[in-house]
Amino acid sequence: MDEKELLNRFQAQIDAEIKIEPKDWMPDAYRQTLIRQMSQHAHSEIVGMLPEGNWVTRAPTLKRKAILLAKIQDEAGHGLYLYSATETLGISRQEMIDALHEGRAKYSSVFNYPTLNWADIGAIGWLVDGAAIMNQVALMRTSYGPYSRAMIRICKEESFHQRQGFDILYTLSRGSDEQKAMAQDALNRWWWPSMMMFGPHDSESTHSQQSTKWKIKRKSNDELRQDFVDNSVQQVKVLGLTLPDPDLKWNEERQHYDYGPIDWEEFWAVVKGRGPCNRERIAARKKAYDDGEWVREAALAYAKKKKAKEVLA
Amino acid sequence: MLFEYILQLADNQLILAQRLSELCGHGPALEQDIAITNISLDLIGQSRLLFQYAGKLDEQHRNEDQLAFLRPEKEYRNLLLVEQPNRDFAHVVLRQYLFDEFNFLNYSGLTNSKDEELAAIATKSLMEVKYHLRFSKNWVLRLGDGTAISHRKMQDALNNLWMYAGEMFEKTAIERDLVKAGIAVDVEQLMPTWKESVMSTLKEATLNIPEGGWYQSGGKKGVHSEHLGHLLAEMQFMQRAYPNLTW
Amino acid sequence: MSTKKDWPLWEVFIASKRGLNHKHVGSLHAADAEMALENARDVYTRRKEGESIWVVESKFIFASNPEDNDAFFEPAKNKVYRHPTFYDLPDEVNKM
């Protein structure tokens, strides 16, 4: 079969909602797009552990400490599922991690913002995980089998993440003035970065069209962002807090909330490495990895010795 | 009296869990990050059961968080061993292993405690600790008998931590009375079994017991190393900075 | 560029209950089989998903090739008589 026939068959498979599996023929650009997007997604889970990890040792109660630890651990698990799924495309975890550490791979920019008070843990759960879940639910139907299966597993496990975040904010919103101020401060700082998580407007998004045709992406950036706004405006009322956007207004005609302009200059600055914590996040990941090198090597050496002994025995 | 004994058990689990939680997101491999966090979660769970029980016996009716977060340093009765910092993964693994061997024997004994609630907590915790022991023992073997570098780091960790191990087998006056009542475990009697298991693992891991023996203790009496103060300052921060609030 | 060596990749199979099949759930990295088993327990059964775990190093999996699917699986499709629904039974016969 020539390339054109293969391509037609491939597209027909996608159009018929038949999942693409690792050993199937696929266009190189499809493979590369997936590697880029999936590894980026995996890196986001791993780097995303750091801002929340910043509060594990200071969580205010034992229950909160346990919940937060379990949640961050889930993120490690999700990173692992995604790295594994990406490995089916013929790239090793090592190569992906090298790319992250050398600045060749991206991760969600939202994790380059600092966690400054306890309420930030609530805001991350409610807004950042809330935004992530919008995207992830859509991705359960993505065309690449291993990616789709990883997302199904992840979504099942993530369902408590957003709730625990909301629960933290809800508790604070009914607490002392200090606690309410803490919660509001966290929302003020996390709202816009969360809005930016959906990426550039559809009109500006470079990868969107092809990804949609290949059903890697199932909903556009702006559609997802709108869902997120509509949900959040309803939920913030329960908290009695305010989202920091004076332009938020119900639009009867669109049957959606309108929202104010997003500061894309800030977005691009953070993406390009000039956010508050970019350097620290990568430095922390690199340090963990470098510090772990002797451990990983020793485990391999020990496995080899043990195998040699078994052969002798 | 029973109250103090339970706090001492709870403090060991809590302080070690706090140390392990510092590693979350910074482990040597993704899989090990997840494993260490699992152990930390188990230990937090165990400490909560114990603090909740202690709270029921407390004359001041403190809840689990007041007990965990709002005591002054010298009222913490955990072993010096568990408060030692995560200098590197060798220290983490060895600290865990030395404690797991003890924790396993101690909980095993407590499953026969005449205090039913304590026995129930021990039975539940024992399952978890069995796994911790399997995990930490395997890692002691891997790193002790891995590469030249890992061997050196493990020997170094053993040299630093061994002096604290003896404290596990020191019996306090409270324990003496509770042992007579059939409630507490006689830690002195755990020592030979502990030593036998540990010696055999260390031998297999090609590690040598340092000279000088066991000579550091104090945690069970509330006299700690310099490290605990910093750990508590961090752990207690929210409860100290914003007292009497619901989180 | 990198001399660093990853731990080998392992595939993980979990039986959610006694008596059920082991199902593929994903993969992970581990230096040896014992570690793979422990890692699988920690990674894939955080929510009590399993009662039994198998791990096998990924390189030992030999898989069919989708290119061969016609020859492999088409013939089975033609044997509709292997399925109970192929047979129309008189209404009087229920439960068979």
XYZ file of C-alpha atoms in Angstrom:
656
model
C 0.000 0.000 0.000
C 1.365 3.428 -0.766
C 1.442 6.303 1.679
C -1.711 7.881 0.310
C -3.773 4.731 0.657
C -2.450 4.197 4.162
C -3.360 7.734 5.055
C -6.876 7.314 3.699
C -7.355 4.112 5.599
C -6.025 5.773 8.736
C -8.394 8.731 8.417
C -11.310 6.402 7.699
C -10.523 4.511 10.884
C -10.499 7.751 12.853
C -13.720 8.972 11.259
C -15.358 5.686 12.225
C -14.233 6.209 15.854
C -11.960 3.169 15.714
C -9.060 3.644 18.107
C -5.520 3.734 16.793
C -3.265 1.245 18.582
C 0.550 1.280 18.973
C 1.371 -1.166 16.182
C -0.992 0.408 13.647
C 0.404 2.451 10.826
C 0.118 6.165 11.582
C 1.354 9.320 9.888
C 4.566 10.553 11.395
C 2.979 13.910 12.199
C 0.253 12.132 14.189
C 2.900 10.290 16.176
C 4.905 13.447 16.782
C 1.844 15.448 17.789
C 0.883 12.770 20.281
C 4.384 12.525 21.698
C 4.456 16.277 22.139
C 1.013 16.542 23.691
C 1.137 13.412 25.859
C 4.619 14.007 27.234
C 3.655 17.613 27.916
C 0.655 16.302 29.786
C 2.830 13.849 31.758
C 5.332 16.582 32.629
C 2.460 18.776 33.827
C 1.380 16.110 36.287
C 4.898 15.746 37.650
C 5.779 19.430 37.826
C 2.288 20.032 39.201
C 3.244 18.047 42.285
C 5.651 20.783 43.346
C 3.412 23.781 44.108
C 1.112 21.576 46.169
C 4.016 19.725 47.739
C 5.024 23.118 49.073
C 2.174 22.821 51.617
C 2.261 19.129 52.536
C 4.512 19.643 55.522
C 2.414 22.618 56.673
C -1.098 21.281 56.124
C -3.240 22.521 59.024
C -4.782 19.200 60.117
C -3.938 15.524 59.869
C -6.940 14.914 57.663
C -5.945 17.687 55.244
C -2.379 16.431 55.221
C -3.492 12.928 54.288
C -5.857 14.161 51.569
C -3.231 16.440 50.066
C -0.587 13.724 50.090
C -2.962 11.262 48.462
C -3.837 13.812 45.822
C -0.237 14.662 44.979
C 0.539 10.965 44.884
C -2.280 10.503 42.391
C -0.601 13.100 40.220
C 2.612 11.098 40.305
C 0.540 8.089 39.268
C -1.086 10.038 36.466
C 2.277 11.223 35.233
C 3.374 7.618 35.248
C 0.316 6.417 33.293
C 0.924 9.124 30.718
C 4.652 8.499 30.380
C 3.863 4.817 29.904
C 1.214 5.546 27.286
C 3.666 7.818 25.460
C 6.320 5.127 25.519
C 4.074 3.012 23.279
C 4.863 5.552 20.551
C 8.527 4.628 20.575
C 10.097 7.202 22.888
C 11.636 6.305 26.248
C 10.786 7.937 29.546
C 14.432 8.895 29.801
C 14.270 10.880 26.560
C 11.117 12.659 27.697
C 12.612 13.563 31.052
C 15.800 14.798 29.423
C 13.697 17.017 27.182
C 11.916 18.467 30.214
C 15.110 19.108 32.121
C 16.806 20.690 29.138
C 13.900 23.021 28.478
C 12.935 21.381 25.176
C 9.569 20.160 26.450
C 6.782 22.234 27.890
C 4.413 21.646 30.777
C 1.329 23.494 31.893
C 2.392 27.043 32.669
C -0.003 27.334 35.568
C 2.456 25.445 37.768
C 4.937 28.266 37.430
C 2.904 30.307 39.877
C 3.704 30.124 43.589
C 1.522 28.718 46.390
C 1.615 31.450 49.019
C -1.025 30.515 51.536
C -3.021 27.446 52.524
C -6.046 28.576 50.501
C -3.930 28.222 47.368
C -4.261 24.471 47.832
C -8.022 24.917 47.699
C -7.816 27.180 44.672
C -5.568 24.755 42.808
C -7.961 21.913 43.479
C -11.067 23.826 42.539
C -9.809 25.929 39.621
C -6.668 24.315 38.246
C -7.901 20.746 38.595
C -11.329 21.907 37.508
C -9.869 23.338 34.323
C -7.693 20.280 33.788
C -10.640 17.942 34.175
C -12.594 19.751 31.442
C -9.773 18.964 29.105
C -9.265 15.444 30.375
C -12.886 14.400 30.136
C -12.826 15.462 26.502
C -9.632 13.470 26.010
C -11.175 10.193 27.189
C -12.490 9.962 23.634
C -9.204 10.833 21.972
C -8.300 8.665 18.974
C -5.106 7.051 20.287
C -6.013 3.972 22.350
C -3.326 4.068 25.062
C -3.892 7.806 25.606
C -7.636 7.352 25.821
C -7.313 4.479 28.306
C -4.891 6.470 30.454
C -7.334 9.396 30.467
C -10.241 7.174 31.502
C -8.244 5.912 34.435
C -7.080 9.397 35.320
C -10.552 10.935 35.172
C -11.908 8.224 37.444
C -9.251 8.985 40.014
C -9.337 12.754 39.625
C -12.958 13.088 40.547
C -12.092 13.734 44.192
C -9.409 16.309 43.443
C -11.640 19.156 42.477
C -14.028 18.398 45.324
C -11.326 18.474 47.961
C -10.209 21.856 46.633
C -13.701 23.245 46.765
C -14.138 21.768 50.228
C -11.037 23.634 51.474
C -12.350 26.928 50.099
C -15.856 26.267 51.370
C -14.516 25.681 54.878
C -12.431 28.858 54.715
C -15.337 30.877 53.346
C -17.356 30.022 56.448
C -14.438 30.694 58.796
C -12.830 33.787 60.321
C -12.245 37.039 58.444
C -8.625 36.045 58.111
C -9.612 32.762 56.478
C -12.043 34.439 54.097
C -9.357 36.930 53.091
C -6.979 34.030 52.527
C -9.473 32.337 50.222
C -10.205 35.515 48.268
C -6.506 36.229 47.886
C -5.981 32.752 46.461
C -8.819 33.160 43.941
C -7.468 36.531 42.872
C -4.151 34.972 42.037
C -5.312 31.647 40.517
C -8.311 32.662 38.400
C -6.504 34.115 35.390
C -3.727 31.528 35.262
C -6.479 28.874 35.293
C -8.279 30.608 32.407
C -5.023 30.549 30.476
C -4.703 26.791 30.944
C -6.985 26.208 27.960
C -4.403 27.818 25.717
C -4.669 30.548 23.088
C -7.997 31.450 21.490
C -9.048 29.078 18.719
C -8.204 31.728 16.151
C -4.593 31.792 17.377
C -4.019 28.134 18.147
C -1.434 26.610 15.817
C -1.968 22.914 16.374
C -5.719 22.833 16.720
C -7.019 22.151 13.240
C -5.040 19.048 12.407
C -5.467 17.707 15.949
C -9.207 18.040 15.645
C -9.264 16.263 12.323
C -7.275 13.398 13.844
C -9.533 13.469 16.896
C -6.569 13.880 19.207
C -8.396 16.931 20.435
C -12.136 16.625 20.899
C -13.153 20.131 21.945
C -11.637 23.495 21.093
C -9.752 25.685 23.579
C -12.490 28.294 23.655
C -15.321 25.791 24.045
C -13.618 24.240 27.041
C -12.803 27.638 28.518
C -16.435 28.704 28.203
C -17.626 25.560 30.007
C -15.150 26.310 32.746
C -16.339 29.906 33.152
C -19.996 28.889 33.221
C -19.381 26.290 35.913
C -17.120 28.472 38.018
C -19.489 31.437 38.131
C -22.195 29.215 39.555
C -19.932 27.607 42.115
C -18.270 30.775 43.368
C -21.665 31.995 44.533
C -21.819 29.105 46.984
C -18.471 30.228 48.348
C -19.612 33.830 48.710
C -16.351 34.896 47.098
C -15.672 36.927 43.959
C -13.905 35.995 40.749
C -11.483 38.797 39.827
C -13.111 39.730 36.522
C -15.414 42.778 36.470
C -16.630 41.814 32.982
C -18.196 38.509 34.004
C -21.812 38.826 32.908
C -24.578 36.491 31.786
C -25.230 36.789 28.069
C -28.840 35.888 27.373
C -28.311 35.589 23.658
C -25.307 33.242 23.865
C -26.674 31.466 26.934
C -23.176 31.729 28.391
C -21.208 34.045 30.647
C -19.101 36.701 28.944
C -15.678 37.271 30.415
C -13.010 39.946 30.247
C -9.849 39.939 28.121
C -7.072 37.523 29.020
C -3.600 38.949 29.434
C -1.848 37.030 26.688
C 1.342 38.907 27.206
C 1.601 37.395 30.656
C 0.677 33.995 29.258
C 3.456 34.010 26.676
C 5.982 35.404 29.115
C 5.335 32.508 31.501
C 5.304 29.939 28.693
C 8.668 31.264 27.522
C 10.189 30.826 30.957
C 9.676 34.199 32.608
C 7.063 33.211 35.189
C 7.630 33.492 38.934
C 8.742 29.866 39.460
C 9.859 28.410 36.104
C 13.468 28.069 37.149
C 12.685 26.691 40.578
C 10.307 24.066 39.250
C 12.764 22.664 36.745
C 15.625 22.939 39.221
C 13.621 20.924 41.765
C 12.824 18.210 39.216
C 16.420 18.061 38.066
C 17.702 17.846 41.594
C 15.370 14.968 42.451
C 16.436 13.194 39.297
C 20.154 13.784 39.715
C 20.053 12.868 43.410
C 18.274 9.682 42.441
C 20.766 8.600 39.828
C 22.937 6.534 42.162
C 19.794 4.876 43.526
C 18.564 3.875 40.083
C 22.001 2.627 39.079
C 22.409 0.614 42.269
C 19.055 -1.075 41.748
C 20.091 -2.121 38.248
C 23.461 -3.360 39.434
C 21.822 -5.350 42.203
C 19.291 -6.877 39.794
C 22.137 -7.945 37.536
C 24.081 -9.520 40.406
C 21.014 -11.356 41.582
C 20.303 -12.718 38.141
C 23.886 -13.928 37.801
C 23.569 -15.728 41.146
C 20.321 -17.378 40.049
C 21.977 -18.649 36.898
C 24.790 -20.159 38.964
C 22.447 -21.759 41.446
C -0.724 6.568 81.939
C -2.179 4.682 79.011
C -2.681 8.117 77.490
C 1.067 8.811 77.531
C 1.865 5.392 76.136
C -0.476 5.854 73.196
C 0.899 9.304 72.488
C 4.365 7.852 72.340
C 3.210 5.298 69.756
C 1.362 7.978 67.811
C 4.306 10.375 67.812
C 6.590 7.797 66.228
C 4.206 7.266 63.330
C 3.473 10.965 62.923
C 7.037 12.241 62.949
C 8.234 9.573 60.546
C 5.248 10.265 58.267
C 6.138 13.960 58.310
C 9.721 13.183 57.319
C 8.574 10.940 54.465
C 6.058 13.514 53.276
C 8.932 15.939 52.687
C 10.017 13.634 49.875
C 6.731 13.755 48.011
C 7.565 15.073 44.543
C 11.301 14.665 45.102
C 11.816 10.886 45.067
C 14.636 9.152 43.164
C 12.212 7.664 40.592
C 8.549 8.229 39.950
C 7.658 4.729 41.153
C 9.579 5.197 44.396
C 8.041 8.620 44.952
C 4.659 6.925 44.919
C 5.815 4.101 47.194
C 7.306 6.393 49.825
C 4.153 8.497 49.840
C 2.116 5.339 50.390
C 4.120 4.587 53.505
C 3.716 8.144 54.687
C -0.042 7.923 54.183
C -0.220 4.654 56.106
C 1.679 6.171 59.003
C -0.497 9.273 59.101
C -3.522 6.986 59.193
C -2.053 4.999 62.064
C -1.154 8.115 64.005
C -4.689 9.412 63.575
C -6.214 6.259 65.032
C -3.845 6.502 67.983
C -4.369 10.243 68.538
C -8.120 9.784 68.372
C -7.906 7.075 70.989
C -5.580 9.184 73.133
C -8.047 12.044 72.831
C -10.741 9.907 74.427
C -8.495 9.302 77.428
C -7.263 12.877 77.662
C -8.310 14.856 80.729
C -8.204 18.010 78.620
C -10.351 16.382 75.903
C -8.043 17.424 73.092
C -8.848 16.204 69.585
C -6.384 14.532 67.208
C -5.146 17.797 65.750
C -4.664 19.512 69.059
C -2.609 16.559 70.172
C -0.656 16.308 66.933
C 0.016 19.998 66.403
C -0.236 21.906 69.653
C 2.098 20.311 72.148
C 5.465 21.842 73.005
C 8.505 20.007 71.745
C 9.377 18.281 74.985
C 5.990 16.638 75.156
C 6.655 14.723 71.936
C 7.781 11.224 72.881
C 8.937 9.861 69.538
C 12.256 8.065 69.104
C 15.262 10.117 68.061
C 15.663 7.779 65.102
C 12.451 8.808 63.338
C 13.107 12.543 63.567
C 16.489 12.290 61.815
C 16.499 14.257 58.545
C 16.366 12.868 54.983
C 20.068 13.430 54.315
C 19.853 11.239 51.229
C 17.875 8.209 50.060
C 20.268 5.904 51.942
C 19.341 7.556 55.225
C 15.655 7.421 54.301
C 15.773 3.716 53.531
C 17.876 2.714 56.505
C 15.925 4.800 59.010
C 12.793 3.187 57.667
C 14.178 -0.319 57.825
C 15.507 -0.089 61.386
C 12.188 1.334 62.526
C 10.030 -1.058 60.468
C 11.663 -4.103 62.053
C 10.845 -2.626 65.449
C 7.397 -1.354 64.514
C 6.520 -4.781 63.174
C 7.502 -6.584 66.381
C 5.911 -3.940 68.563
C 2.565 -3.993 66.749
C 2.664 -7.784 66.628
C 2.931 -7.793 70.406
C 0.193 -5.187 70.750
C -2.301 -7.315 68.869
C -2.442 -9.324 72.125
C -2.851 -6.274 74.335
C -5.498 -6.534 77.020
C -6.641 -3.111 75.909
C -9.038 -4.021 73.138
C -8.979 -0.751 71.263
C -5.206 -0.735 71.190
C -5.177 -4.342 70.020
C -7.589 -3.472 67.213
C -5.463 -0.529 66.059
C -2.382 -2.741 66.151
C -4.041 -5.465 64.105
C -5.000 -3.005 61.416
C -1.623 -1.260 61.407
C 0.325 -4.493 61.350
C -0.819 -5.346 57.831
C 0.544 -2.042 56.590
C 3.799 -2.330 58.487
C 4.413 -5.814 57.106
C 4.497 -4.276 53.675
C 6.685 -1.357 54.797
C 9.175 -3.853 56.152
C 9.247 -5.842 52.948
C 9.780 -2.653 50.979
C 12.501 -1.140 53.152
C 14.333 -4.427 53.574
C 14.484 -4.962 49.811
C 15.888 -1.486 49.401
C 18.533 -1.999 52.071
C 19.659 -5.076 50.153
C 19.603 -3.338 46.793
C 21.526 -0.288 47.887
C 23.880 -2.052 50.302
C 24.890 -4.600 47.693
C 24.348 -2.432 44.596
C 27.232 -0.305 43.354
C 30.353 0.925 45.145
C 28.736 4.346 45.516
C 25.477 3.028 46.912
C 27.368 0.768 49.299
C 29.406 3.683 50.607
C 26.280 5.813 51.063
C 24.473 3.042 52.900
C 27.419 2.370 55.180
C 27.584 6.077 55.865
C 23.886 6.141 56.741
C 24.297 3.139 59.010
C 27.235 4.825 60.741
C 25.073 7.891 61.352
C 21.883 6.160 62.440
C 22.999 3.088 64.349
C 23.615 4.977 67.591
C 19.889 5.801 67.807
C 18.634 2.244 67.431
C 19.069 1.223 71.053
C 16.474 3.690 72.264
C 13.737 1.528 70.801
C 14.385 -1.050 73.531
C 14.504 1.305 76.506
C 11.587 0.750 78.788
C 10.087 3.791 80.528
C 8.501 3.631 83.987
C 5.063 3.949 82.406
C 5.744 1.060 80.085
C 6.916 -1.075 83.014
C 3.547 -0.713 84.715
C 1.577 -1.212 81.530
C 3.543 -4.327 80.661
C 2.589 -5.762 84.057
C -1.038 -4.973 83.295
C -0.771 -6.843 79.992
C -1.433 -3.701 77.972
C 1.964 -2.613 76.652
C 4.681 -4.566 74.895
C 7.920 -5.178 76.751
C 10.323 -3.556 74.330
C 13.380 -4.977 76.096
C 12.255 -8.412 75.066
C 11.911 -7.435 71.413
C 15.600 -6.695 71.146
C 17.043 -10.200 70.477
C 14.575 -10.905 67.658
C 15.053 -7.449 66.205
C 18.808 -7.804 66.325
C 18.757 -11.196 64.692
C 16.666 -9.980 61.742
C 18.616 -6.761 61.337
C 21.994 -8.448 61.544
C 21.011 -10.956 58.918
C 19.730 -8.256 56.542
C 22.776 -6.050 57.050
C 25.064 -9.004 56.470
C 23.307 -9.871 53.235
C 23.515 -6.202 52.268
C 27.286 -6.365 52.924
C 27.052 -3.626 55.550
C 28.989 -3.520 58.810
C 27.675 -2.509 62.207
C 29.678 0.524 63.285
C 31.768 0.405 66.445
C 30.621 2.373 69.409
C 27.218 0.771 69.729
C 24.010 2.434 70.824
C 24.579 5.517 72.837
C 21.957 8.097 71.963
C 18.557 8.257 73.552
C 16.211 10.857 74.985
C 13.268 11.077 72.608
C 11.072 8.905 74.792
C 11.742 11.327 77.655
C 11.121 14.406 75.524
C 14.775 15.353 75.098
C 15.213 15.504 71.339
C 17.869 16.212 68.736
C 18.069 19.670 67.179
C 16.119 18.432 64.190
C 12.739 18.010 65.840
C 12.306 21.717 66.618
C 12.548 22.616 62.947
C 10.249 19.811 61.918
C 7.643 20.975 64.437
C 7.995 24.647 63.514
C 6.991 23.712 60.007
C 4.360 21.145 60.875
C 2.688 23.280 63.548
C 2.845 26.531 61.600
C -0.817 26.869 60.634
C -2.216 25.823 63.990
C 0.163 28.184 65.795
C -0.278 31.139 63.449
C -4.080 30.880 63.313
C -5.242 29.290 66.558
C -8.669 27.789 67.213
C -9.976 27.710 63.663
C -11.591 25.033 61.552
C -9.756 23.966 58.405
C 24.024 11.962 24.461
C 22.819 10.229 27.553
C 24.643 7.308 29.121
C 21.951 7.112 31.788
C 20.019 3.909 31.751
C 16.347 3.614 32.489
C 14.989 0.709 34.490
C 13.358 -1.821 32.145
C 9.687 -1.490 31.285
C 7.160 -3.972 32.733
C 3.541 -4.647 31.838
C 1.112 -4.980 34.714
C -1.897 -7.317 34.873
C -4.367 -7.191 37.713
C -7.225 -9.447 38.765
C -9.715 -7.240 40.548
C -11.226 -10.178 42.387
C -10.404 -13.773 43.060
C -11.721 -15.896 40.203
C -11.537 -13.149 37.581
C -9.087 -12.816 34.700
C -5.951 -10.787 35.048
C -6.398 -7.701 32.906
C -3.726 -5.447 31.477
C -3.809 -2.119 33.337
C -0.644 -0.362 32.188
C 3.089 -0.421 32.592
C 5.882 0.893 34.773
C 9.643 0.839 35.215
C 11.492 -1.365 37.687
C 14.966 -2.794 38.081
C 13.846 -6.346 38.859
C 10.722 -8.495 39.120
C 10.301 -8.050 42.861
C 10.471 -4.275 42.496
C 8.088 -4.401 39.552
C 5.591 -6.256 41.706
C 5.953 -3.791 44.572
C 5.729 -0.810 42.236
C 2.639 -2.276 40.589
C 1.052 -2.656 43.997
C 1.861 0.943 44.896
C 0.975 2.466 41.528
C -1.994 0.450 40.295
C -3.795 -0.673 43.445
C -3.938 2.580 45.407
C -7.713 2.211 45.525
C -7.988 -1.487 46.255
C -8.284 -2.310 42.552
C -6.782 -5.744 42.834
C -6.310 -9.007 44.620
C -3.636 -10.470 42.409
C -0.896 -8.940 40.279
C 1.206 -10.306 37.437
C 4.144 -8.428 35.992
C 6.077 -9.320 32.886
C 8.960 -7.493 31.310
C 7.575 -5.755 28.228
C 10.255 -7.102 25.915
C 8.913 -10.619 26.434
C 5.464 -9.790 25.075
C 5.039 -11.081 21.548
C 2.077 -9.404 19.913
C 0.121 -10.030 16.746
C 0.563 -7.524 13.972
C -2.426 -5.422 12.883
C -1.274 -5.946 9.275
C -2.143 -9.633 9.722
C -5.578 -8.981 11.132
C -7.376 -10.162 8.006
C -5.730 -13.545 8.041
C -5.837 -13.827 11.803
C -9.335 -12.797 12.694
C -11.544 -12.748 9.582
C -11.957 -16.528 9.439
C -13.488 -16.531 12.937
C -16.080 -14.038 11.799
C -17.431 -16.527 9.262
C -18.340 -19.088 11.868
C -21.555 -17.614 13.075
C -22.749 -21.092 14.031
C -20.390 -20.926 17.018
C -22.693 -18.393 18.671
C -25.879 -19.401 20.466
C -27.893 -16.660 18.790
C -27.396 -18.482 15.468
C -30.030 -21.018 16.446
C -33.732 -20.251 16.366
C -35.425 -22.388 18.905
C -39.161 -22.974 19.141
C -40.778 -20.630 21.673
C -41.750 -23.549 23.874
C -38.103 -24.114 24.706
C -36.942 -21.574 27.185
C -33.694 -21.487 29.085
C -31.177 -23.361 27.028
